[in-house]
Coordinates of N, CA and C in Angstrom, one line a residue:
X1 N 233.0 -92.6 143.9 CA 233.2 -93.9 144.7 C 234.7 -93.8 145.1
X2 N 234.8 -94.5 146.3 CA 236.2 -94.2 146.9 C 237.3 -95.5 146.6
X3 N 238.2 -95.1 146.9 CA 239.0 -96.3 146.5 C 239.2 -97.4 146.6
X4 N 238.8 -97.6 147.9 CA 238.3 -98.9 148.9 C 237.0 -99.2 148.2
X5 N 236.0 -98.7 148.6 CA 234.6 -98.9 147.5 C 234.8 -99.6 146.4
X6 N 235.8 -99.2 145.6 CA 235.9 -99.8 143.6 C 236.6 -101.3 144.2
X7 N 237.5 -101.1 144.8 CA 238.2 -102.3 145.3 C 237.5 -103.4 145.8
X8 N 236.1 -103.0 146.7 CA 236.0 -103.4 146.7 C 234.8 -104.5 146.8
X9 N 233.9 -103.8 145.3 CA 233.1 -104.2 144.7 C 232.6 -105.6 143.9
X10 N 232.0 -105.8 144.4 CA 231.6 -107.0 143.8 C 230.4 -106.9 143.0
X11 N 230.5 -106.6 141.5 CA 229.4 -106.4 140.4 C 228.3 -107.7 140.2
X12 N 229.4 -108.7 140.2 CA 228.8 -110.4 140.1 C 227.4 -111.0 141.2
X13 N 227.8 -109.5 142.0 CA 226.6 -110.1 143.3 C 225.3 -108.8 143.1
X14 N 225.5 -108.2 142.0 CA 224.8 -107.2 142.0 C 223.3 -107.8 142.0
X15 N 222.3 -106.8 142.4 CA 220.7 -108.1 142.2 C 220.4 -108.1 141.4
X16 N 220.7 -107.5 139.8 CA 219.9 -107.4 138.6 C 220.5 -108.3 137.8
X17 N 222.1 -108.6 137.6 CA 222.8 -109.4 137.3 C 222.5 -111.2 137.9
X18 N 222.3 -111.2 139.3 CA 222.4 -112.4 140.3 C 221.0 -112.8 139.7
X19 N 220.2 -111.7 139.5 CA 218.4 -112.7 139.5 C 218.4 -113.0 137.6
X20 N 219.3 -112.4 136.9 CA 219.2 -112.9 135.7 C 219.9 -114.3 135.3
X21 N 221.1 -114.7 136.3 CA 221.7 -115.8 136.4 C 220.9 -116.9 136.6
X22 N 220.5 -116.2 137.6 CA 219.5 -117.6 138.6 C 218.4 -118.2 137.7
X23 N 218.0 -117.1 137.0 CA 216.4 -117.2 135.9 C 216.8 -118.2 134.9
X24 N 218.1 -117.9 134.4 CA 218.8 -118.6 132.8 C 219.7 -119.3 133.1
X25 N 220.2 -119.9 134.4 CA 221.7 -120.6 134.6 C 222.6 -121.2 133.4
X26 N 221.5 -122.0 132.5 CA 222.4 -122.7 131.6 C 222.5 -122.3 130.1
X27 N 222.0 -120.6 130.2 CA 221.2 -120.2 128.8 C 223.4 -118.9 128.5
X28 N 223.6 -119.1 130.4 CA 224.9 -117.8 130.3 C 226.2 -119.4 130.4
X29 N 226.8 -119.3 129.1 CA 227.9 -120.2 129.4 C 229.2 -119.7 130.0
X30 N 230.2 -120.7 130.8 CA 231.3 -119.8 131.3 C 232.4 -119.6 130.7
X31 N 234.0 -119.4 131.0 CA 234.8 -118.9 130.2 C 235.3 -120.2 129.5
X32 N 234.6 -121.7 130.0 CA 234.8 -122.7 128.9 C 233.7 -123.8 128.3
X33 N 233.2 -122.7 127.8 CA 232.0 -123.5 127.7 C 232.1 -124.7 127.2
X34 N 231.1 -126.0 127.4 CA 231.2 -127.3 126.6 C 231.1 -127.2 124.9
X35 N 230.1 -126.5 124.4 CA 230.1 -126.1 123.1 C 231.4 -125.7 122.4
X36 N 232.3 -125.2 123.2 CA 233.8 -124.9 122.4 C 234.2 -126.0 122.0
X37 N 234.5 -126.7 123.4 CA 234.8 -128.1 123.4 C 234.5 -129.3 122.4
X38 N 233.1 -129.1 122.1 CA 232.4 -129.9 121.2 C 232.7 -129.3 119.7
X39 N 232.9 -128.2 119.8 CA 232.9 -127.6 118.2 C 234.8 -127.9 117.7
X40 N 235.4 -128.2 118.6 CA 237.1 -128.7 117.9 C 236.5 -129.9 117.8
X41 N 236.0 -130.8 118.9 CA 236.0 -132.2 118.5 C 235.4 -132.7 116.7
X42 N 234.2 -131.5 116.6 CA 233.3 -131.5 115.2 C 234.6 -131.4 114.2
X43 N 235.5 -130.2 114.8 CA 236.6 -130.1 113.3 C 237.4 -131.2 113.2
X44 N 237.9 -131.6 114.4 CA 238.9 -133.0 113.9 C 237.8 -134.2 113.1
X45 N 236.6 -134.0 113.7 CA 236.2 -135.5 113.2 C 235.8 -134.9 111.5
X46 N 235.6 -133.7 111.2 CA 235.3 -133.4 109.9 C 236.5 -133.8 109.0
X47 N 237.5 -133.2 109.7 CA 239.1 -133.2 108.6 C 239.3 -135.1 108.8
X48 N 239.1 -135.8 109.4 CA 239.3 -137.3 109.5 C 238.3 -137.8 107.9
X49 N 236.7 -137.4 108.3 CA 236.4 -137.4 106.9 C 236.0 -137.2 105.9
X50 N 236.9 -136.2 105.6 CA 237.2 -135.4 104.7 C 238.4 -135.8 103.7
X51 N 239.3 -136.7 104.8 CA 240.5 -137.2 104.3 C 240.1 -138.7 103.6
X52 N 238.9 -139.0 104.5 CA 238.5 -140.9 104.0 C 237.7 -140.2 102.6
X53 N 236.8 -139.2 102.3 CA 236.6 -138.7 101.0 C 237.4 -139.4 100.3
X54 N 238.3 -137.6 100.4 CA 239.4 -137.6 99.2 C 240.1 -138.9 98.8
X55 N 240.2 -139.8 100.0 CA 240.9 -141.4 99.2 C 240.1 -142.2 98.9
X56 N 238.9 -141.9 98.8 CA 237.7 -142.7 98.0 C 237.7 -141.8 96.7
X57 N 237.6 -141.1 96.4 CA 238.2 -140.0 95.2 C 238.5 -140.6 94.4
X58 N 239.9 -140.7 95.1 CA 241.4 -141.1 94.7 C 241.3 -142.3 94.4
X59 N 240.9 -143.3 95.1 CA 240.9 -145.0 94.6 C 239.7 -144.7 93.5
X60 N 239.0 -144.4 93.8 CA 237.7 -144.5 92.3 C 238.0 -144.1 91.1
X61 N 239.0 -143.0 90.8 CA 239.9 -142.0 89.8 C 240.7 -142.9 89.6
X62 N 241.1 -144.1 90.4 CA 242.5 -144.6 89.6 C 241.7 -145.8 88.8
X63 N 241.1 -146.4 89.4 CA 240.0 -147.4 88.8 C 239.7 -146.9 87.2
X64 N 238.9 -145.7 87.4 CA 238.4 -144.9 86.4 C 239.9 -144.5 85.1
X65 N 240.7 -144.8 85.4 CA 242.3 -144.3 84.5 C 242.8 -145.7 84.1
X66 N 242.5 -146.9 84.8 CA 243.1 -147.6 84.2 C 242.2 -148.1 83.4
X67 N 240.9 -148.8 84.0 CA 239.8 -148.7 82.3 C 240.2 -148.0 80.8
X68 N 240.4 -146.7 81.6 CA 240.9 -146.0 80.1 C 242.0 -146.1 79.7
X69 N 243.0 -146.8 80.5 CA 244.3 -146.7 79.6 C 244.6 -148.4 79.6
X70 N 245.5 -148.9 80.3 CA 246.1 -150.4 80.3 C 245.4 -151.5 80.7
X71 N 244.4 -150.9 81.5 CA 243.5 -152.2 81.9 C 244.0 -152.9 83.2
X72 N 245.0 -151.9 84.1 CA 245.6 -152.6 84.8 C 244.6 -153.5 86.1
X73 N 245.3 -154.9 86.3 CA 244.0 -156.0 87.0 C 244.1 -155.2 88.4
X74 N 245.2 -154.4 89.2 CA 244.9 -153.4 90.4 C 243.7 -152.6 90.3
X75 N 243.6 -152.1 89.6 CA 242.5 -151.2 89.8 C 241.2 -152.0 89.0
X76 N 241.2 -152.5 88.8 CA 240.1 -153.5 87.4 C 238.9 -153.8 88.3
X77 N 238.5 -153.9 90.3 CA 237.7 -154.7 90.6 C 237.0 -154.1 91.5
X78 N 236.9 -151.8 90.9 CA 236.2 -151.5 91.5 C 234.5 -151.4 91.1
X79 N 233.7 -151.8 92.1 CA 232.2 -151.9 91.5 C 231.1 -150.5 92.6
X80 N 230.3 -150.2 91.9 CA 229.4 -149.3 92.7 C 229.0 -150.0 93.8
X81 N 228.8 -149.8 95.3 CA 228.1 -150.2 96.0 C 226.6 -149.9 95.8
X82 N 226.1 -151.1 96.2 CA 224.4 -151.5 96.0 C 223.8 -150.4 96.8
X83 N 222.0 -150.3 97.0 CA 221.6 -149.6 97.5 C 220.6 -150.1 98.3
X84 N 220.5 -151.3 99.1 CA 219.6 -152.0 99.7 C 218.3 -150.8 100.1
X85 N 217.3 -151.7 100.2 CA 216.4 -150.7 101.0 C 216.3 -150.0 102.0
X86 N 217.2 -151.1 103.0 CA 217.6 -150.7 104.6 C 218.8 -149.5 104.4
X87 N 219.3 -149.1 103.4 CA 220.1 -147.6 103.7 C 219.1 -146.6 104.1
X88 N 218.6 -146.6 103.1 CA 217.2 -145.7 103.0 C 216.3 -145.5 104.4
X89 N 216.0 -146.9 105.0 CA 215.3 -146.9 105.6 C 216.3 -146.3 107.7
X90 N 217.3 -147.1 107.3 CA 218.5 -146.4 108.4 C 218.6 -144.5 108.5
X91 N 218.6 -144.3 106.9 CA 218.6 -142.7 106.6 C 217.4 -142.3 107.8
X92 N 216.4 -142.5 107.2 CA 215.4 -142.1 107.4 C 215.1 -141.9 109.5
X93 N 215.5 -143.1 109.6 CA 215.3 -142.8 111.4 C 216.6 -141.9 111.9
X94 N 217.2 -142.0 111.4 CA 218.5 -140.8 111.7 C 218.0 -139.6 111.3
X95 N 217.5 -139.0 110.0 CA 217.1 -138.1 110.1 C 215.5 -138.0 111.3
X96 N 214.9 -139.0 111.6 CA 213.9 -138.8 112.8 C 214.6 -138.6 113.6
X97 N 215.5 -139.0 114.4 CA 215.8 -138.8 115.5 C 216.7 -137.2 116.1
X98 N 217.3 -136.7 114.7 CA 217.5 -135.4 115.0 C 216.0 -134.4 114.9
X99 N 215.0 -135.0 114.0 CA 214.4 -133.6 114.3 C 213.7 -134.0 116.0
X100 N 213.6 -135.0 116.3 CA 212.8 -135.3 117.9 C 213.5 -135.0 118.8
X101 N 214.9 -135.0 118.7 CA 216.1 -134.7 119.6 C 215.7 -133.2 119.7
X102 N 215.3 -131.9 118.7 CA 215.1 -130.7 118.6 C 214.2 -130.5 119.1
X103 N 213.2 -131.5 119.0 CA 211.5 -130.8 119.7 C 212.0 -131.4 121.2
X104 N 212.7 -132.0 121.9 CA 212.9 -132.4 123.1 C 214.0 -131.1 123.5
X105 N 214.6 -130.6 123.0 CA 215.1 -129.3 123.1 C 213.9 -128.0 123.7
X106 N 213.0 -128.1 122.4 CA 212.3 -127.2 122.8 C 211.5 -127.3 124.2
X107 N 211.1 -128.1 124.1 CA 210.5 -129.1 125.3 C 211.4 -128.8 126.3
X108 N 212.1 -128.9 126.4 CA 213.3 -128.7 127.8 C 213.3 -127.1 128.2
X109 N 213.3 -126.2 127.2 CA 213.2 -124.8 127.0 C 211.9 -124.5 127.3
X110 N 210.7 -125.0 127.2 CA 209.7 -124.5 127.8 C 209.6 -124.9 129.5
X111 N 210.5 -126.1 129.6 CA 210.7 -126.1 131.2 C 210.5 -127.6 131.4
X112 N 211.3 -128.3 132.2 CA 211.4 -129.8 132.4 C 209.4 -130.5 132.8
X113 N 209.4 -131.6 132.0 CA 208.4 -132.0 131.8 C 208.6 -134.1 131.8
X114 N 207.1 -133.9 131.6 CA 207.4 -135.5 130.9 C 207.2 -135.7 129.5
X115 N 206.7 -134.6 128.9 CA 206.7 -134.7 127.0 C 208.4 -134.1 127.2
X116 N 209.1 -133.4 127.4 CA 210.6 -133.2 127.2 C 211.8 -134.9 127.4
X117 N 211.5 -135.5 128.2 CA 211.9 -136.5 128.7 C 211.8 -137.5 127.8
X118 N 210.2 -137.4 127.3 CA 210.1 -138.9 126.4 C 210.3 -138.2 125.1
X119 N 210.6 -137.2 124.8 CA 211.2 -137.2 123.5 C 212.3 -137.3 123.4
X120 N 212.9 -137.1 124.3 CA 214.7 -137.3 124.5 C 215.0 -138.5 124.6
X121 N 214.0 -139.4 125.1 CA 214.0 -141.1 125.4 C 213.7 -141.5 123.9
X122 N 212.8 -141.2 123.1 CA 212.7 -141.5 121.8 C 213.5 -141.0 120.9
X123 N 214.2 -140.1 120.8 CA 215.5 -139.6 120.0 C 216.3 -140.6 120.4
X124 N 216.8 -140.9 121.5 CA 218.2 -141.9 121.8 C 217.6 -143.2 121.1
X125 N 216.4 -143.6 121.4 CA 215.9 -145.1 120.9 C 216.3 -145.1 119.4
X126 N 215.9 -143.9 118.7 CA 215.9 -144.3 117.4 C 217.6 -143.5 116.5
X127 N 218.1 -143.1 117.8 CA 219.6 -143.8 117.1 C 220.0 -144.9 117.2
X128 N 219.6 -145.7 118.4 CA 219.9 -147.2 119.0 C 219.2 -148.0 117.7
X129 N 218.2 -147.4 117.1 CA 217.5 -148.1 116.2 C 218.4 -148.4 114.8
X130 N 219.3 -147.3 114.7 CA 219.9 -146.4 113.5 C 221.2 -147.4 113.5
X131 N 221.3 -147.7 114.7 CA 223.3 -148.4 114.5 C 222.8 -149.5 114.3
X132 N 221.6 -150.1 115.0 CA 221.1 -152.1 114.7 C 221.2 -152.0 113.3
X133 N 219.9 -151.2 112.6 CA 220.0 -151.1 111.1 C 221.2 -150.8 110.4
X134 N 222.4 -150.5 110.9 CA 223.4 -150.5 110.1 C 224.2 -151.7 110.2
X135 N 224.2 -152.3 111.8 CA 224.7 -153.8 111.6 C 224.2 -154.7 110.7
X136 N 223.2 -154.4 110.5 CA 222.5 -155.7 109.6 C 222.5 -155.1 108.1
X137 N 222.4 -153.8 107.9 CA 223.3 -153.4 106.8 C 224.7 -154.1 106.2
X138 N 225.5 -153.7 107.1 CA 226.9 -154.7 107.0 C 227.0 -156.0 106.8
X139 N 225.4 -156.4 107.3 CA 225.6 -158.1 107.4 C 225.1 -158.4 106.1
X140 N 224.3 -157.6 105.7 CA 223.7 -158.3 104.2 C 224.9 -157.6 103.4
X141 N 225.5 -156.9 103.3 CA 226.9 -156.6 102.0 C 228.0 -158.0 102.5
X142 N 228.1 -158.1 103.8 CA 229.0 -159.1 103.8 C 228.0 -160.2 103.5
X143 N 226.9 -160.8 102.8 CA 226.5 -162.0 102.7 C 226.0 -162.3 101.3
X144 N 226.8 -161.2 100.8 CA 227.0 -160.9 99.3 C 228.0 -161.6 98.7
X145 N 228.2 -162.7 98.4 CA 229.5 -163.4 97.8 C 229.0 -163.1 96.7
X146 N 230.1 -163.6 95.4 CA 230.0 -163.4 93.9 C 228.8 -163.8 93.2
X147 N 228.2 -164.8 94.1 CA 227.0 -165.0 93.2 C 225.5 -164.4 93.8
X148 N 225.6 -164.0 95.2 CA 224.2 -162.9 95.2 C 224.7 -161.9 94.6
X149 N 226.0 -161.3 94.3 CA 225.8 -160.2 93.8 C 225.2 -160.5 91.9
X150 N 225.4 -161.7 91.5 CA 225.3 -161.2 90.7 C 223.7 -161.6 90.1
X151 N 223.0 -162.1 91.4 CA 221.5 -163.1 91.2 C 220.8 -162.5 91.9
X152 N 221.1 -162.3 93.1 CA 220.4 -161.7 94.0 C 219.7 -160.2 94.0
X153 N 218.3 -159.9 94.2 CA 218.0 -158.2 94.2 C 218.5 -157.6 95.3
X154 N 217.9 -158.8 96.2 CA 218.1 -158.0 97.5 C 219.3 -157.6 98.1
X155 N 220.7 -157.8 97.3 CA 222.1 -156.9 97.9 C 222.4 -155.7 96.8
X156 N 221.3 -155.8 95.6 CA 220.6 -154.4 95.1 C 222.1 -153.8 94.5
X157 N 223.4 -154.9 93.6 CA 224.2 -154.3 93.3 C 224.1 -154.0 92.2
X158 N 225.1 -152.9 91.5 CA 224.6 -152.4 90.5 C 225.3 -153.0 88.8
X159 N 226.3 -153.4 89.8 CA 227.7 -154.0 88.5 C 228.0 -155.3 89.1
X160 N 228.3 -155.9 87.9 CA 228.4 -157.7 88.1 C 229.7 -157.4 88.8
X161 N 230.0 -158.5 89.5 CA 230.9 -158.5 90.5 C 231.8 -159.7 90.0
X162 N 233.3 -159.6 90.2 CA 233.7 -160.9 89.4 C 233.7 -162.1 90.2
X163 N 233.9 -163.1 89.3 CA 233.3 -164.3 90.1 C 234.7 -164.8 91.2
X164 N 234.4 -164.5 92.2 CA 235.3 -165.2 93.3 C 234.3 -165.8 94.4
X165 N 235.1 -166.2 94.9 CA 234.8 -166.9 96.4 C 234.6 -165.4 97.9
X166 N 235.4 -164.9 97.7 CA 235.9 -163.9 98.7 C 234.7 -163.1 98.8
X167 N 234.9 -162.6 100.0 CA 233.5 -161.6 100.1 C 233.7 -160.6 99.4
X168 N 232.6 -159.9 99.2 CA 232.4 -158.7 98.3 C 233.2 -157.3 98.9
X169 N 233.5 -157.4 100.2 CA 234.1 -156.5 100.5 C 235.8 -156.7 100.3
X170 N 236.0 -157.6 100.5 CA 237.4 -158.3 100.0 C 237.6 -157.9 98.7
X171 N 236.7 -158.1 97.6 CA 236.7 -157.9 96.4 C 236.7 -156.9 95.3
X172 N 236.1 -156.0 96.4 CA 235.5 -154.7 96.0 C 235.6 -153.4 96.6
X173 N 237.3 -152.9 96.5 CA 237.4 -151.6 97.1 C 236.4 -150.8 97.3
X174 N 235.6 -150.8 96.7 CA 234.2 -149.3 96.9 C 233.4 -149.7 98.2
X175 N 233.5 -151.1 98.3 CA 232.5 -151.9 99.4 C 233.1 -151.7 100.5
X176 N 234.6 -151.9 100.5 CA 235.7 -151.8 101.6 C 235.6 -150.1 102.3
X177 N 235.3 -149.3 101.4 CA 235.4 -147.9 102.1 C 234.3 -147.2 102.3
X178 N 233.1 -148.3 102.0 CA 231.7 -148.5 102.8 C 231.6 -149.2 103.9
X179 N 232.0 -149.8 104.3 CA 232.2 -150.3 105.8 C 233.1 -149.5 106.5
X180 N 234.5 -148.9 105.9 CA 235.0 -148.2 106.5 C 234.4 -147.0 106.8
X181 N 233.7 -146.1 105.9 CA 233.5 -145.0 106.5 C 232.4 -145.1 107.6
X182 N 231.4 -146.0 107.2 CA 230.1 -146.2 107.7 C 230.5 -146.7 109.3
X183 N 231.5 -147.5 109.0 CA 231.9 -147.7 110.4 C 232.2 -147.1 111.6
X184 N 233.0 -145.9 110.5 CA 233.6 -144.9 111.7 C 232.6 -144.0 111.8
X185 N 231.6 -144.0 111.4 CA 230.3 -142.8 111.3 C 229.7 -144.2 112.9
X186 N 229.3 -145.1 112.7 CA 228.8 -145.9 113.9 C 229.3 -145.5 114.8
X187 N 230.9 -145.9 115.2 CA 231.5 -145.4 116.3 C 231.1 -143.8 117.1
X188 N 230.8 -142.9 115.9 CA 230.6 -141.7 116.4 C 228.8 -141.4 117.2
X189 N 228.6 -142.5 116.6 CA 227.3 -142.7 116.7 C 226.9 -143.2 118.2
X190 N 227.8 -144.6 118.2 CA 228.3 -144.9 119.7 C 228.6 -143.8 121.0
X191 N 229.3 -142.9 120.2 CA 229.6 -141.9 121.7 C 228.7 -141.0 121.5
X192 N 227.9 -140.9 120.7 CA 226.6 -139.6 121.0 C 225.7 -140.2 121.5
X193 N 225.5 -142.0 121.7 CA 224.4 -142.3 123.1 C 224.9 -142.4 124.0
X194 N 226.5 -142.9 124.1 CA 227.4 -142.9 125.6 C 226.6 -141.1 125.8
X195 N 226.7 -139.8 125.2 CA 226.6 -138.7 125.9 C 225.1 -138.6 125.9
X196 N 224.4 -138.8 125.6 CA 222.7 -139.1 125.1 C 222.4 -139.6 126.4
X197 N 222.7 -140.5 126.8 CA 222.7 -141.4 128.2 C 223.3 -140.3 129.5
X198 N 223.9 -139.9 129.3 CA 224.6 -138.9 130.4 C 224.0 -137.9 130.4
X199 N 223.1 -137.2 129.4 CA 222.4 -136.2 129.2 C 221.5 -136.6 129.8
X200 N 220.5 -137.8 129.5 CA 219.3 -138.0 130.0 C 219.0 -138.4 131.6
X201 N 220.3 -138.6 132.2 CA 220.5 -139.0 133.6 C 220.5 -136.9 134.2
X202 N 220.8 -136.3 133.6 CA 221.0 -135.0 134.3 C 220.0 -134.5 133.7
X203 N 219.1 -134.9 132.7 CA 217.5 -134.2 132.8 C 216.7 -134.9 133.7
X204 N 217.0 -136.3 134.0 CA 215.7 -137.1 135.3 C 216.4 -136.2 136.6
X205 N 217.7 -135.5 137.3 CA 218.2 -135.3 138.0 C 217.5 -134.2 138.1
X206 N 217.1 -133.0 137.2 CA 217.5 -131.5 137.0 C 218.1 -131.0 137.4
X207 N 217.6 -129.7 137.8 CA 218.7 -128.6 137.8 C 219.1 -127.3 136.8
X208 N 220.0 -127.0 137.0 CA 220.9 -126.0 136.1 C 221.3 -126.8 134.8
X209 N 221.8 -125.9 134.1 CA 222.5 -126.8 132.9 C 221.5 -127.5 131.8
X210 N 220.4 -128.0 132.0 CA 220.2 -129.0 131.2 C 219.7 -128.9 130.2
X211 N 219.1 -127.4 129.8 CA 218.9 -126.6 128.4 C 220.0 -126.6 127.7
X212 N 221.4 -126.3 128.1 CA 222.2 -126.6 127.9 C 222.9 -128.2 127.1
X213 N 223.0 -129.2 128.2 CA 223.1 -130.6 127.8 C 222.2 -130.6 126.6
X214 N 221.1 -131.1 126.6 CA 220.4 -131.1 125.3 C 220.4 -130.1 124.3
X215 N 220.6 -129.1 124.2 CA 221.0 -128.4 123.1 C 222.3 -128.8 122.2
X216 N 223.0 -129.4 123.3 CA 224.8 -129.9 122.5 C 224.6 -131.1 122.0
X217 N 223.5 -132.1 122.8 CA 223.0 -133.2 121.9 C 222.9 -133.4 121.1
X218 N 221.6 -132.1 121.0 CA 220.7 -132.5 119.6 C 221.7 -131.4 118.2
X219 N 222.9 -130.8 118.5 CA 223.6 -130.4 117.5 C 224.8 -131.7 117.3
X220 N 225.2 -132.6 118.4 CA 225.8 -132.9 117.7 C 225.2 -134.2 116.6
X221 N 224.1 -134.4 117.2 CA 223.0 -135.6 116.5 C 222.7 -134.6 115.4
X222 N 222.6 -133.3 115.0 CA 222.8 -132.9 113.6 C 224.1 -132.8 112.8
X223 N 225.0 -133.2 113.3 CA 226.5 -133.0 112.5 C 226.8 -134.6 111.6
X224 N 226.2 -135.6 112.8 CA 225.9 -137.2 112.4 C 225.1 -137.2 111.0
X225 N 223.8 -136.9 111.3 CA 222.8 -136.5 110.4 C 223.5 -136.2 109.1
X226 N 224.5 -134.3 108.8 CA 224.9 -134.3 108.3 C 225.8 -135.2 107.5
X227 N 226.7 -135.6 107.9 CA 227.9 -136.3 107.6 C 227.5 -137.9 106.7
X228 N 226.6 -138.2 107.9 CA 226.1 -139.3 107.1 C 225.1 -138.7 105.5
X229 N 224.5 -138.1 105.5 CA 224.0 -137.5 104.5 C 224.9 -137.1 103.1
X230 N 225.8 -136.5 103.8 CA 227.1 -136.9 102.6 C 227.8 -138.0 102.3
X231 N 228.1 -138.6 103.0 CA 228.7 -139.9 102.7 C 227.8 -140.9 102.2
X232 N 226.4 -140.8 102.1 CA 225.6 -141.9 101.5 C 225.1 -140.8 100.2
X233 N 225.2 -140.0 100.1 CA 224.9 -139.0 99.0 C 226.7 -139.6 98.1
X234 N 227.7 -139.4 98.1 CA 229.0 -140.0 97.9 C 228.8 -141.1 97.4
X235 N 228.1 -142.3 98.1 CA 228.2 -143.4 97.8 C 227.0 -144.1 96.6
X236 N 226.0 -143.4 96.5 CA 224.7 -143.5 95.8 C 225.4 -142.8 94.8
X237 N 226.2 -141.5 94.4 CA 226.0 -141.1 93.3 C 227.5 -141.3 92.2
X238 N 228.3 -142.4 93.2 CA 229.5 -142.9 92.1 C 229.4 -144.2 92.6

């Protein structure tokens, strides 16, 4: 080949290369792909709670030291959070909605349809289902004053709670960093239908890409899945 020739070659337009692009557009990612993108966002939000752990740890361990030594009244008023039914039952459509988010994956991979569409419409529904059930979660721990907790089944606590007026989250650091974490697990929850919603506008659109979109979906709707899985595994088992 001559020198001019190498120069000035263009491999990218070759036809074996160009008809394999065209076949798989969204299967060859480019030099940035979104997945990169999405996998730092995964590490920062892991090391965030990872950190809200370790100081639920840390407050439970000091609880647990003063019992044993002085009795100090600071740490004296931590209690296990309850286990209502509705965690369970919140778990449960969260874990639905990632494995339907997967079969709408596959679905998308066998080729744009209307079974790919309405599973992706039913994955988003039943995380939409997943954050109501947690607001009303939050509403029955906050409607737990001192005396459902200590009459009531249905806020399902496990240690008498001492008698105040204040709400139970007020009262009860362990309850406090159950809204807190659960909270910030919602929020994240929040921006995976904000992207759920933008995904599902570019599968009614088609095109290129959208094996793609839904594949980043339905992983990051498994990282949720995870996280939450640990943190109610955390909270059920201290």
């Amino acid at each position: 080949m001559s020198l001019f020739a190498a120069l000035t070659d263009k491999p990218w337009l070759s036809p074996g290369l160009g008809a394999e692009a065209r076949a798989r557009p969204d299967e060859r990612p480019g030099p940035w792909d979104k997945g990169i993108g999405l996998g730092l966002f995964l590490f920062v939000v892991t090391m965030l709670f990872v950190l809200l752990t370790a100081a639920y740890l840390m407050r439970m361990g000091a609880h647990g030291g003063a019992e044993a030594g002085s009795g100090s009244h600071g740490a004296s008023h931590w209690h296990a959070v309850g286990e209502p039914p509705l965690l369970w039952i919140n778990t449960a459509m969260l874990v639905a909605s990632s494995i339907v988010f997967h079969a709408a994956l596959t679905a998308t991979r066998a080729g744009p349809s209307l079974a790919s569409r309405a599973l992706l419409l039913v994955g988003g529904l039943l995380g939409i289902a997943f954050l109501a059930g947690q607001i009303a979660l939050w509403r029955i721990l906050d409607d737990c004053t001192h005396a459902l907790a200590l009459g009531d089944a249905a806020c399902a606590v496990r240690a008498a709670a001492p008698a105040s007026a204040a709400p139970v989250w007020a009262a009860n650091p362990a309850t406090a960093f159950f809204y807190l974490i659960s909270g910030l697990h919602g929020l994240h929850i929040l921006g995976g239908l904000a992207a759920w919603a933008l995904t599902g506008k570019r599968v009614l659109a088609g095109g290129a890409g959208i094996v793609r979109a839904v594949q980043l979906c339905a992983r990051y709707w498994d990282y949720m899945l995870l996280v939450w899985l640990v943190m109610m595994g955390l909270f059920v088992s201290t």
